Tab-separated table of C-alpha atoms in Angstrom:
chain	number	residue	atom	x	y	z
A	2	UNK	CA	49.331	-1.388	0.833
A	3	UNK	CA	46.039	-3.141	0.203
A	4	UNK	CA	43.788	-3.355	3.253
A	5	UNK	CA	41.009	-5.899	3.488
A	6	UNK	CA	37.896	-5.036	5.473
A	7	UNK	CA	36.939	-7.737	7.950
A	8	UNK	CA	33.164	-7.367	7.717
A	9	UNK	CA	30.580	-9.359	9.604
A	10	UNK	CA	29.152	-11.872	7.123
A	11	UNK	CA	25.549	-11.473	8.305
A	12	UNK	CA	25.850	-7.693	7.925
A	13	UNK	CA	27.188	-8.121	4.391
A	14	UNK	CA	24.310	-10.411	3.475
A	15	UNK	CA	21.824	-7.845	4.754
A	16	UNK	CA	23.493	-5.066	2.753
A	17	UNK	CA	23.340	-7.177	-0.431
A	18	UNK	CA	19.681	-8.083	0.237
A	19	UNK	CA	18.840	-4.395	0.665
A	20	UNK	CA	19.648	-3.706	-2.988
A	21	UNK	CA	18.069	-6.855	-4.459
A	22	UNK	CA	14.946	-6.764	-6.600
A	23	UNK	CA	11.863	-7.240	-4.427
A	24	UNK	CA	8.769	-8.898	-5.887
A	25	UNK	CA	5.581	-7.684	-4.185
A	26	UNK	CA	2.045	-9.009	-3.959
A	27	UNK	CA	-0.684	-6.660	-2.680
A	28	UNK	CA	-3.994	-7.655	-1.054
A	29	UNK	CA	-6.519	-5.007	-0.023
A	30	UNK	CA	-10.294	-5.215	-0.333
A	31	UNK	CA	-10.470	-1.687	-1.779
A	32	UNK	CA	-9.558	-1.854	-5.510
A	33	UNK	CA	-8.680	1.851	-5.619
A	34	UNK	CA	-6.125	1.399	-2.836
A	35	UNK	CA	-4.672	-1.619	-4.661
A	36	UNK	CA	-4.431	0.407	-7.882
A	37	UNK	CA	-2.798	3.293	-6.021
A	38	UNK	CA	-0.202	1.033	-4.416
A	39	UNK	CA	0.542	-0.756	-7.688
A	40	UNK	CA	1.115	2.570	-9.445
A	41	UNK	CA	3.110	4.197	-6.633
A	42	UNK	CA	5.327	1.241	-5.737
A	43	UNK	CA	5.973	0.333	-9.374
A	44	UNK	CA	7.724	3.680	-9.864
A	45	UNK	CA	10.490	2.817	-7.417
A	46	UNK	CA	13.649	1.095	-8.601
A	47	UNK	CA	14.071	-2.425	-7.323
A	48	UNK	CA	10.376	-2.973	-6.555
A	49	UNK	CA	8.280	-5.130	-8.871
A	50	UNK	CA	4.570	-5.705	-8.291
A	51	UNK	CA	4.235	-9.397	-9.154
A	52	UNK	CA	0.506	-9.496	-8.477
A	53	UNK	CA	-2.418	-7.986	-6.607
A	54	UNK	CA	-5.955	-8.760	-5.546
A	55	UNK	CA	-8.901	-7.062	-3.845
A	56	UNK	CA	-10.310	-10.491	-2.928
A	57	UNK	CA	-8.428	-12.066	0.029
A	58	UNK	CA	-9.402	-15.665	-0.800
A	59	UNK	CA	-8.386	-15.281	-4.431
A	60	UNK	CA	-5.174	-13.496	-3.492
A	61	UNK	CA	-4.257	-16.245	-1.028
A	62	UNK	CA	-4.752	-18.948	-3.653
A	63	UNK	CA	-2.472	-17.127	-6.085
A	64	UNK	CA	0.216	-16.537	-3.455
A	65	UNK	CA	0.243	-20.187	-2.382
A	66	UNK	CA	0.517	-21.247	-6.028
A	67	UNK	CA	3.361	-18.795	-6.720
A	68	UNK	CA	5.322	-18.746	-3.458
A	69	UNK	CA	8.657	-18.966	-5.236
A	70	UNK	CA	7.852	-15.884	-7.304
A	71	UNK	CA	6.885	-13.542	-4.437
A	72	UNK	CA	9.209	-11.977	-1.852
A	73	UNK	CA	6.896	-9.692	0.169
A	74	UNK	CA	3.131	-9.611	0.626
A	75	UNK	CA	1.529	-6.275	1.557
A	76	UNK	CA	-1.654	-7.303	3.335
A	77	UNK	CA	-4.581	-5.291	4.679
A	78	UNK	CA	-5.659	-6.452	8.153
A	79	UNK	CA	-9.401	-5.712	8.092
A	80	UNK	CA	-11.206	-7.269	5.122
A	81	UNK	CA	-14.648	-8.841	4.697
A	82	UNK	CA	-14.811	-12.596	4.345
A	83	UNK	CA	-11.271	-13.725	5.139
A	84	UNK	CA	-9.341	-11.272	7.308
A	85	UNK	CA	-5.724	-10.394	6.685
A	86	UNK	CA	-4.829	-12.208	9.898
A	87	UNK	CA	-6.241	-15.479	8.548
A	88	UNK	CA	-4.558	-14.950	5.161
A	89	UNK	CA	-1.232	-14.468	6.943
A	90	UNK	CA	-1.699	-17.643	8.990
A	91	UNK	CA	-2.166	-19.623	5.800
A	92	UNK	CA	0.812	-18.024	4.077
A	93	UNK	CA	3.043	-18.639	7.099
A	94	UNK	CA	1.763	-22.168	7.815
A	95	UNK	CA	5.050	-23.721	6.705
A	96	UNK	CA	7.197	-21.030	8.343
A	97	UNK	CA	8.790	-19.928	5.088
A	98	UNK	CA	8.530	-17.088	2.634
A	99	UNK	CA	7.092	-14.840	1.366
A	100	UNK	CA	7.472	-12.174	4.013
A	101	UNK	CA	4.228	-10.535	5.164
A	102	UNK	CA	3.812	-6.853	6.048
A	103	UNK	CA	0.406	-5.834	7.374
A	104	UNK	CA	-1.128	-2.530	6.235
A	105	UNK	CA	-3.618	-0.752	8.487
A	106	UNK	CA	-4.902	2.593	9.702
A	107	UNK	CA	-5.489	1.649	13.333
A	108	UNK	CA	-4.688	-1.254	15.641
A	109	UNK	CA	-6.809	-1.709	18.751
A	110	UNK	CA	-5.663	-3.728	21.750
A	111	UNK	CA	-7.433	-6.897	20.589
A	112	UNK	CA	-5.796	-6.717	17.158
A	113	UNK	CA	-2.369	-6.190	18.728
A	114	UNK	CA	-2.884	-9.263	20.892
A	115	UNK	CA	-3.800	-11.262	17.795
A	116	UNK	CA	-0.737	-9.985	15.953
A	117	UNK	CA	1.460	-11.252	18.762
A	118	UNK	CA	0.172	-14.771	18.072
A	119	UNK	CA	0.606	-14.666	14.297
A	120	UNK	CA	4.008	-14.929	12.579
A	121	UNK	CA	4.482	-11.855	10.424
A	122	UNK	CA	7.337	-9.644	9.332
A	123	UNK	CA	6.115	-6.074	9.640
A	124	UNK	CA	3.289	-3.639	10.318
A	125	UNK	CA	2.905	-0.375	8.422
A	126	UNK	CA	0.349	2.360	8.961
A	127	UNK	CA	-1.391	3.655	5.837
A	128	UNK	CA	-1.262	7.239	7.045
A	129	UNK	CA	2.507	7.328	6.490
A	130	UNK	CA	4.116	8.513	3.216
A	131	UNK	CA	4.619	6.043	0.370
A	132	UNK	CA	8.377	6.760	0.311
A	133	UNK	CA	8.591	5.562	3.919
A	134	UNK	CA	6.691	2.402	2.959
A	135	UNK	CA	9.228	1.745	0.203
A	136	UNK	CA	12.093	2.164	2.662
A	137	UNK	CA	10.345	-0.036	5.228
A	138	UNK	CA	9.761	-2.817	2.670
A	139	UNK	CA	13.449	-2.751	1.764
A	140	UNK	CA	14.485	-2.901	5.422
A	141	UNK	CA	12.143	-5.794	6.208
A	142	UNK	CA	13.308	-7.676	3.107
A	143	UNK	CA	16.935	-7.150	4.123
A	144	UNK	CA	16.223	-8.311	7.673
A	145	UNK	CA	17.261	-5.074	9.360
A	146	UNK	CA	14.018	-4.482	11.303
A	147	UNK	CA	11.981	-6.685	13.612
A	148	UNK	CA	8.279	-7.374	13.108
A	149	UNK	CA	7.356	-5.185	16.082
A	150	UNK	CA	9.466	-2.156	15.123
A	151	UNK	CA	6.617	-0.451	13.294
A	152	UNK	CA	4.479	-0.485	16.436
A	153	UNK	CA	7.103	1.738	18.030
A	154	UNK	CA	7.845	3.904	15.000
A	155	UNK	CA	4.164	4.671	14.475
A	156	UNK	CA	3.159	5.486	18.020
A	157	UNK	CA	0.936	8.170	16.539
A	158	UNK	CA	-1.486	5.433	15.496
A	159	UNK	CA	-4.287	5.567	18.054
A	160	UNK	CA	-6.473	2.850	19.480
A	161	UNK	CA	-9.744	4.760	19.101
A	162	UNK	CA	-11.292	5.780	15.802
A	163	UNK	CA	-10.805	9.548	15.326
A	164	UNK	CA	-14.034	11.545	15.436
A	165	UNK	CA	-14.397	13.977	12.537
A	166	UNK	CA	-17.022	16.713	12.408
A	167	UNK	CA	-19.473	16.652	9.516
A	168	UNK	CA	-17.722	19.641	7.939
A	169	UNK	CA	-14.352	17.862	8.201
A	170	UNK	CA	-15.837	14.773	6.532
A	171	UNK	CA	-17.206	16.923	3.714
A	172	UNK	CA	-13.843	18.667	3.279
A	173	UNK	CA	-12.144	15.252	3.278
A	174	UNK	CA	-14.529	14.082	0.553
A	175	UNK	CA	-13.876	17.090	-1.649
A	176	UNK	CA	-10.095	16.803	-1.213
A	177	UNK	CA	-9.621	13.026	-1.423
A	178	UNK	CA	-12.448	11.897	-3.707
A	179	UNK	CA	-13.154	14.944	-5.865
A	180	UNK	CA	-9.558	16.226	-5.926
A	181	UNK	CA	-10.550	19.843	-5.313
A	182	UNK	CA	-8.328	22.645	-4.043
A	183	UNK	CA	-9.045	24.633	-0.871
A	184	UNK	CA	-10.162	27.596	-3.015
A	185	UNK	CA	-12.612	25.418	-4.973
A	186	UNK	CA	-13.981	23.892	-1.764
A	187	UNK	CA	-14.420	27.340	-0.221
A	188	UNK	CA	-16.521	28.399	-3.211
A	189	UNK	CA	-18.765	25.314	-2.867
A	190	UNK	CA	-19.198	25.654	0.901
A	191	UNK	CA	-19.460	29.440	0.756
A	192	UNK	CA	-16.749	29.817	3.371
A	193	UNK	CA	-13.367	31.520	3.338
A	194	UNK	CA	-10.389	29.661	1.944
A	195	UNK	CA	-8.621	30.039	5.313
A	196	UNK	CA	-11.539	28.296	7.045
A	197	UNK	CA	-11.261	25.350	4.636
A	198	UNK	CA	-7.489	25.209	5.178
A	199	UNK	CA	-8.107	25.113	8.928
A	200	UNK	CA	-10.562	22.208	8.550
A	201	UNK	CA	-8.035	20.422	6.356
A	202	UNK	CA	-5.270	20.812	8.935
A	203	UNK	CA	-7.575	19.674	11.744
A	204	UNK	CA	-8.709	16.490	10.000
A	205	UNK	CA	-5.134	15.584	9.031
A	206	UNK	CA	-4.042	16.136	12.630
A	207	UNK	CA	-6.873	13.984	13.983
A	208	UNK	CA	-6.136	11.192	11.512
A	209	UNK	CA	-2.364	11.427	11.853
A	210	UNK	CA	-2.123	11.760	8.077
A	211	UNK	CA	0.568	13.927	6.511
A	212	UNK	CA	-0.137	13.709	2.795
A	213	UNK	CA	-2.929	13.689	0.219
A	214	UNK	CA	-2.390	10.030	-0.638
A	215	UNK	CA	-3.060	9.099	2.978
A	216	UNK	CA	-6.287	11.108	2.872
A	217	UNK	CA	-7.302	9.284	-0.309
A	218	UNK	CA	-6.680	5.885	1.278
A	219	UNK	CA	-8.622	6.847	4.386
A	220	UNK	CA	-11.553	8.223	2.378
A	221	UNK	CA	-11.703	5.032	0.324
A	222	UNK	CA	-11.547	2.864	3.440
A	223	UNK	CA	-14.622	4.739	4.696
A	224	UNK	CA	-16.391	4.285	1.328
A	225	UNK	CA	-16.733	8.034	0.782
A	226	UNK	CA	-16.262	7.411	-2.947
A	227	UNK	CA	-19.385	5.205	-2.854
A	228	UNK	CA	-21.446	7.060	-0.252
A	229	UNK	CA	-20.555	10.759	-0.547
A	230	UNK	CA	-21.504	12.933	2.461
A	231	UNK	CA	-23.031	15.606	0.201
């Protein structure tokens, strides 16, 4: 006997949307972060990077001109010139697509209040793994999460900027910018490898970062690749 599943139509639509191709546009004022996201996200099935920009004004112009070709915008909040908040306002001025997911390291109380006044579709913290970002993008695109869910899921994001010691900043630089191992860093600093590993664990704990990519993004956001601490 053939049985027919009586499924909720809205649930079915969400399930279909979850597996659809998603066209992304990335805006972040740090070109290295943009390049990293383009490379990392482009490796995942179903995600297509349709465009990117490290200039918020230029990126906004391209998005507005190509709205029908873009499904999700990944947008940094804090940028010089035009902030991500203003870019989002312009994108969402007609209430339609594309969807907008903010990317950030920290959100203070003032920023959270501003976010409450701006239509957006998600908030993702850069110190989380790229695989989780991919999953989050798919969930937002399919309509299975609310715009405020990421505030709850990333409660580890703190309001105050973490304070790193000078040694931790130097270790961060050698790991994230120079790509050195703990053994190589210990040779440069003339300290034991275990001491370097301890500094590495401490700075990751303070920053709430669990992977090397997160350390790279944070180091770039602090311009350590331009102004090295050593």
